[in-house]
mmCIF file of C-alpha atoms in Angstrom:
data_model
loop_
_atom_site.group_PDB
_atom_site.id
_atom_site.type_symbol
_atom_site.label_atom_id
_atom_site.label_comp_id
_atom_site.label_asym_id
_atom_site.label_seq_id
_atom_site.Cartn_x
_atom_site.Cartn_y
_atom_site.Cartn_z
ATOM 1 C CA MET A 1 99.646 123.503 142.294
ATOM 2 C CA SER A 2 96.822 124.043 140.323
ATOM 3 C CA ARG A 3 93.820 121.216 141.447
ATOM 4 C CA ALA A 4 93.142 120.790 138.034
ATOM 5 C CA GLY A 5 95.201 117.392 136.959
ATOM 6 C CA SER A 6 96.393 117.026 140.722
ATOM 7 C CA ALA A 7 97.136 113.609 141.890
ATOM 8 C CA GLU A 8 94.252 113.470 144.222
ATOM 9 C CA GLU A 9 92.021 114.459 141.201
ATOM 10 C CA ARG A 10 93.424 111.582 139.132
ATOM 11 C CA ALA A 11 92.793 109.516 141.896
ATOM 12 C CA ALA A 12 89.693 110.147 142.335
ATOM 13 C CA LEU A 13 88.896 109.598 138.046
ATOM 14 C CA LEU A 14 89.994 106.811 138.320
ATOM 15 C CA GLY A 15 87.906 105.687 141.298
ATOM 16 C CA LEU A 16 90.411 104.363 143.688
ATOM 17 C CA ALA A 17 89.367 103.368 146.979
ATOM 18 C CA ILE A 18 91.706 104.561 148.585
ATOM 19 C CA PRO A 19 92.615 103.191 152.374
ATOM 20 C CA ASP A 20 92.723 105.446 155.409
ATOM 21 C CA TYR A 21 95.250 104.302 157.359
ATOM 22 C CA ALA A 22 94.929 106.806 160.260
ATOM 23 C CA ASP A 23 91.430 105.643 161.227
ATOM 24 C CA PRO A 24 91.952 102.872 162.565
ATOM 25 C CA PRO A 25 95.794 102.748 162.955
ATOM 26 C CA TYR A 26 97.781 101.655 160.785
ATOM 27 C CA GLY A 27 99.103 98.727 162.192
ATOM 28 C CA GLY A 28 98.813 95.262 163.772
ATOM 29 C CA ARG A 29 99.020 92.003 162.062
ATOM 30 C CA TYR A 30 103.020 92.006 160.622
ATOM 31 C CA GLY A 31 105.194 93.836 164.045
ATOM 32 C CA ASN A 32 106.191 96.876 165.175
ATOM 33 C CA ILE A 33 107.116 98.683 162.402
ATOM 34 C CA ASP A 34 106.085 102.336 161.252
ATOM 35 C CA ALA A 35 103.809 102.683 158.480
ATOM 36 C CA PHE A 36 106.418 105.185 157.079
ATOM 37 C CA HIS A 37 109.923 107.397 157.660
ATOM 38 C CA HIS A 38 110.663 110.955 156.588
ATOM 39 C CA SER A 39 114.361 111.690 155.640
ATOM 40 C CA GLY A 40 114.980 115.264 154.623
ATOM 41 C CA ARG A 41 111.960 115.535 151.735
ATOM 42 C CA LEU A 42 112.345 111.694 151.069
ATOM 43 C CA VAL A 43 109.473 109.975 152.485
ATOM 44 C CA PHE A 44 110.170 105.896 152.974
ATOM 45 C CA LEU A 45 107.116 104.059 153.116
ATOM 46 C CA SER A 46 106.634 100.287 154.791
ATOM 47 C CA GLY A 47 105.694 97.088 152.858
ATOM 48 C CA PHE A 48 102.201 97.294 151.240
ATOM 49 C CA THR A 49 100.227 94.197 149.999
ATOM 50 C CA PRO A 50 97.422 93.460 148.496
ATOM 51 C CA GLU A 51 94.642 93.178 151.341
ATOM 52 C CA ASP A 52 92.127 95.153 152.584
ATOM 53 C CA ARG A 53 91.785 96.580 156.507
ATOM 54 C CA ALA A 54 89.835 93.322 157.134
ATOM 55 C CA GLY A 55 92.716 91.265 156.309
ATOM 56 C CA THR A 56 91.383 89.453 153.027
ATOM 57 C CA ILE A 57 94.422 89.065 150.939
ATOM 58 C CA LEU A 58 93.836 89.438 147.254
ATOM 59 C CA HIS A 59 95.020 86.764 144.903
ATOM 60 C CA PRO A 60 97.079 84.944 147.844
ATOM 61 C CA GLY A 61 99.550 82.377 146.400
ATOM 62 C CA ARG A 62 102.133 82.017 143.908
ATOM 63 C CA LEU A 63 102.774 83.061 140.736
ATOM 64 C CA GLY A 64 103.384 80.148 138.087
ATOM 65 C CA ALA A 65 101.221 78.004 140.245
ATOM 66 C CA ASP A 66 98.213 79.191 141.661
ATOM 67 C CA VAL A 67 97.893 83.071 140.845
ATOM 68 C CA THR A 68 97.813 84.100 137.137
ATOM 69 C CA LEU A 69 99.833 86.850 135.629
ATOM 70 C CA ASP A 70 96.910 88.671 135.168
ATOM 71 C CA GLN A 71 96.000 88.151 138.758
ATOM 72 C CA GLY A 72 99.554 89.362 139.860
ATOM 73 C CA ARG A 73 98.732 92.446 138.148
ATOM 74 C CA GLU A 74 95.754 92.807 139.951
ATOM 75 C CA ALA A 75 97.398 92.194 143.283
ATOM 76 C CA ALA A 76 99.985 94.938 142.166
ATOM 77 C CA ARG A 77 97.724 97.392 141.323
ATOM 78 C CA ALA A 78 95.770 97.141 144.750
ATOM 79 C CA ALA A 79 99.020 97.223 146.864
ATOM 80 C CA ALA A 80 99.769 100.664 145.465
ATOM 81 C CA VAL A 81 96.385 101.777 145.989
ATOM 82 C CA ASN A 82 97.103 100.969 149.791
ATOM 83 C CA ALA A 83 100.496 102.440 149.441
ATOM 84 C CA LEU A 84 98.598 105.914 147.907
ATOM 85 C CA GLY A 85 97.109 105.435 151.587
ATOM 86 C CA GLY A 86 100.261 105.338 153.641
ATOM 87 C CA ILE A 87 101.503 108.471 151.527
ATOM 88 C CA ARG A 88 98.030 110.410 152.478
ATOM 89 C CA LEU A 89 98.944 109.009 156.047
ATOM 90 C CA ALA A 90 102.788 110.490 155.865
ATOM 91 C CA LEU A 91 101.881 113.716 153.447
ATOM 92 C CA GLY A 92 98.153 114.608 154.278
ATOM 93 C CA SER A 93 98.123 114.684 150.413
ATOM 94 C CA LEU A 94 98.999 112.677 147.257
ATOM 95 C CA ASP A 95 99.295 116.491 145.810
ATOM 96 C CA ARG A 96 102.317 116.788 148.227
ATOM 97 C CA VAL A 97 104.656 114.128 145.854
ATOM 98 C CA THR A 98 106.672 115.928 143.627
ATOM 99 C CA SER A 99 108.272 112.310 142.680
ATOM 100 C CA VAL A 100 108.155 108.852 142.827
ATOM 101 C CA VAL A 101 111.838 108.280 143.832
ATOM 102 C CA ARG A 102 112.148 104.067 143.785
ATOM 103 C CA ALA A 103 109.756 101.325 144.185
ATOM 104 C CA LEU A 104 110.536 97.912 145.090
ATOM 105 C CA CYS A 105 108.802 94.875 143.615
ATOM 106 C CA PHE A 106 108.625 91.668 145.507
ATOM 107 C CA VAL A 107 106.498 88.534 143.679
ATOM 108 C CA VAL A 108 106.384 85.588 145.088
ATOM 109 C CA CYS A 109 106.262 83.092 142.313
ATOM 110 C CA THR A 110 107.810 79.936 140.874
ATOM 111 C CA PRO A 111 111.310 79.486 140.323
ATOM 112 C CA ASP A 112 110.667 79.027 136.790
ATOM 113 C CA PHE A 113 108.296 82.246 136.707
ATOM 114 C CA GLU A 114 110.256 85.043 134.681
ATOM 115 C CA GLU A 115 107.364 87.650 134.049
ATOM 116 C CA VAL A 116 108.215 89.214 137.697
ATOM 117 C CA HIS A 117 108.378 92.527 135.870
ATOM 118 C CA ARG A 118 105.096 92.302 134.263
ATOM 119 C CA VAL A 119 103.581 91.923 137.346
ATOM 120 C CA ALA A 120 105.605 94.676 138.726
ATOM 121 C CA SER A 121 103.957 96.770 136.279
ATOM 122 C CA GLY A 122 100.504 96.601 137.604
ATOM 123 C CA ALA A 123 101.726 98.844 140.355
ATOM 124 C CA THR A 124 103.986 101.185 138.777
ATOM 125 C CA ASP A 125 101.598 101.790 136.147
ATOM 126 C CA LEU A 126 99.170 102.913 138.502
ATOM 127 C CA LEU A 127 101.522 105.336 140.116
ATOM 128 C CA GLY A 128 102.304 106.693 136.890
ATOM 129 C CA GLU A 129 98.683 107.317 136.062
ATOM 130 C CA VAL A 130 98.122 109.025 139.317
ATOM 131 C CA PHE A 131 101.506 111.145 139.410
ATOM 132 C CA GLY A 132 101.694 111.857 135.766
ATOM 133 C CA PRO A 133 104.262 110.718 133.355
ATOM 134 C CA ARG A 134 106.898 112.787 135.092
ATOM 135 C CA ALA A 135 106.431 112.425 138.734
ATOM 136 C CA GLY A 136 105.005 109.206 138.774
ATOM 137 C CA ARG A 137 108.193 107.392 136.905
ATOM 138 C CA GLY A 138 110.982 106.228 139.116
ATOM 139 C CA GLY A 139 113.478 103.420 139.824
ATOM 140 C CA ARG A 140 112.272 100.101 139.965
ATOM 141 C CA ALA A 141 113.515 96.646 140.702
ATOM 142 C CA ALA A 142 111.073 93.477 140.645
ATOM 143 C CA VAL A 143 112.687 90.665 142.846
ATOM 144 C CA GLY A 144 111.027 87.194 142.417
ATOM 145 C CA VAL A 145 110.714 85.868 146.269
ATOM 146 C CA MET A 146 109.795 82.589 147.582
ATOM 147 C CA GLN A 147 107.179 83.709 150.348
ATOM 148 C CA LEU A 148 105.555 86.650 151.730
ATOM 149 C CA ALA A 149 103.598 86.879 155.156
ATOM 150 C CA ARG A 150 100.210 85.462 154.988
ATOM 151 C CA ARG A 151 100.594 83.982 151.669
ATOM 152 C CA ASN A 152 100.104 87.754 149.590
ATOM 153 C CA CYS A 153 101.835 87.634 146.398
ATOM 154 C CA PHE A 154 103.092 90.951 146.380
ATOM 155 C CA GLU A 155 104.672 93.361 148.270
ATOM 156 C CA LEU A 156 105.665 97.237 147.183
ATOM 157 C CA TRP A 157 108.290 99.139 149.171
ATOM 158 C CA LEU A 158 107.848 102.799 147.724
ATOM 159 C CA THR A 159 110.047 105.859 148.310
ATOM 160 C CA VAL A 160 108.599 109.140 146.992
ATOM 161 C CA GLU A 161 109.898 112.941 147.290
ATOM 162 C CA ALA A 162 107.742 115.242 149.113
ATOM 163 C CA ASP A 163 107.085 119.281 148.243
ATOM 164 C CA THR A 164 108.503 119.776 151.939
ATOM 165 C CA GLU A 165 110.555 118.533 154.620
ATOM 166 C CA PRO A 166 108.074 117.575 157.965
ATOM 167 C CA ALA A 167 108.072 119.047 161.229
ATOM 168 C CA PRO A 168 110.516 117.059 163.417
ATOM 169 C CA ASP A 169 107.293 115.282 165.361
ATOM 170 C CA GLN A 170 106.129 114.115 162.083
ATOM 171 C CA ARG A 171 108.975 111.943 160.980
ATOM 172 C CA HIS A 172 107.354 108.607 161.870
ATOM 173 C CA GLY A 173 103.778 109.498 162.001
ATOM 174 C CA GLU A 174 102.985 110.743 165.095
ATOM 175 C CA LYS A 175 99.904 113.310 165.472
ATOM 176 C CA ASP A 176 99.576 115.358 168.378
ATOM 177 C CA GLY A 177 102.831 114.312 170.151
ATOM 178 C CA ALA A 178 101.175 110.494 170.054
ATOM 179 C CA GLN A 179 103.962 108.134 168.919
ATOM 180 C CA PRO A 180 101.910 105.083 167.478
ATOM 181 C CA ARG A 181 103.359 101.928 166.219
ATOM 182 C CA HIS A 182 102.450 101.267 162.692
ATOM 183 C CA SER A 183 102.542 97.981 160.227
ATOM 184 C CA HIS A 184 100.747 96.491 157.462
ATOM 185 C CA SER A 185 97.102 96.969 157.121
#
């Protein structure tokens, strides 16, 4: 693939501060889960939230009460940037993504908040900017929920397709034979 117009190049041009989940290792706050799982060419990422590596949450609370629509979209975008870090952890490069398959977006909101799809667009619009109009557009569900861990207002579960299948020892994030367990941030 040509570097001109690559996903890595577009992410750099957008000025995205994509976290490195290899150093320190992804995990700690949310329990015993993997950051990702490969099945053939599909990569299933764990949920990513709008919090930084130190655990500072962007716009905690509930849409329709504590968090505005614009803040929710910003939080969704931040979660997508974090998911890009998960993709790099799983694949080594954003350029290995051939397609966004599915984005499952959880939006913490009041029962009468009906704009969950507009919040979710903060995440999926960013994926389109990074991966392009074809590879960056997949299926999506935006679901309003009552609560997420640590008062996060948004969580993104992402599935992407890679250009090749991983080696058998790299299906769960193992590097150099180690088997670290991974979780959020």
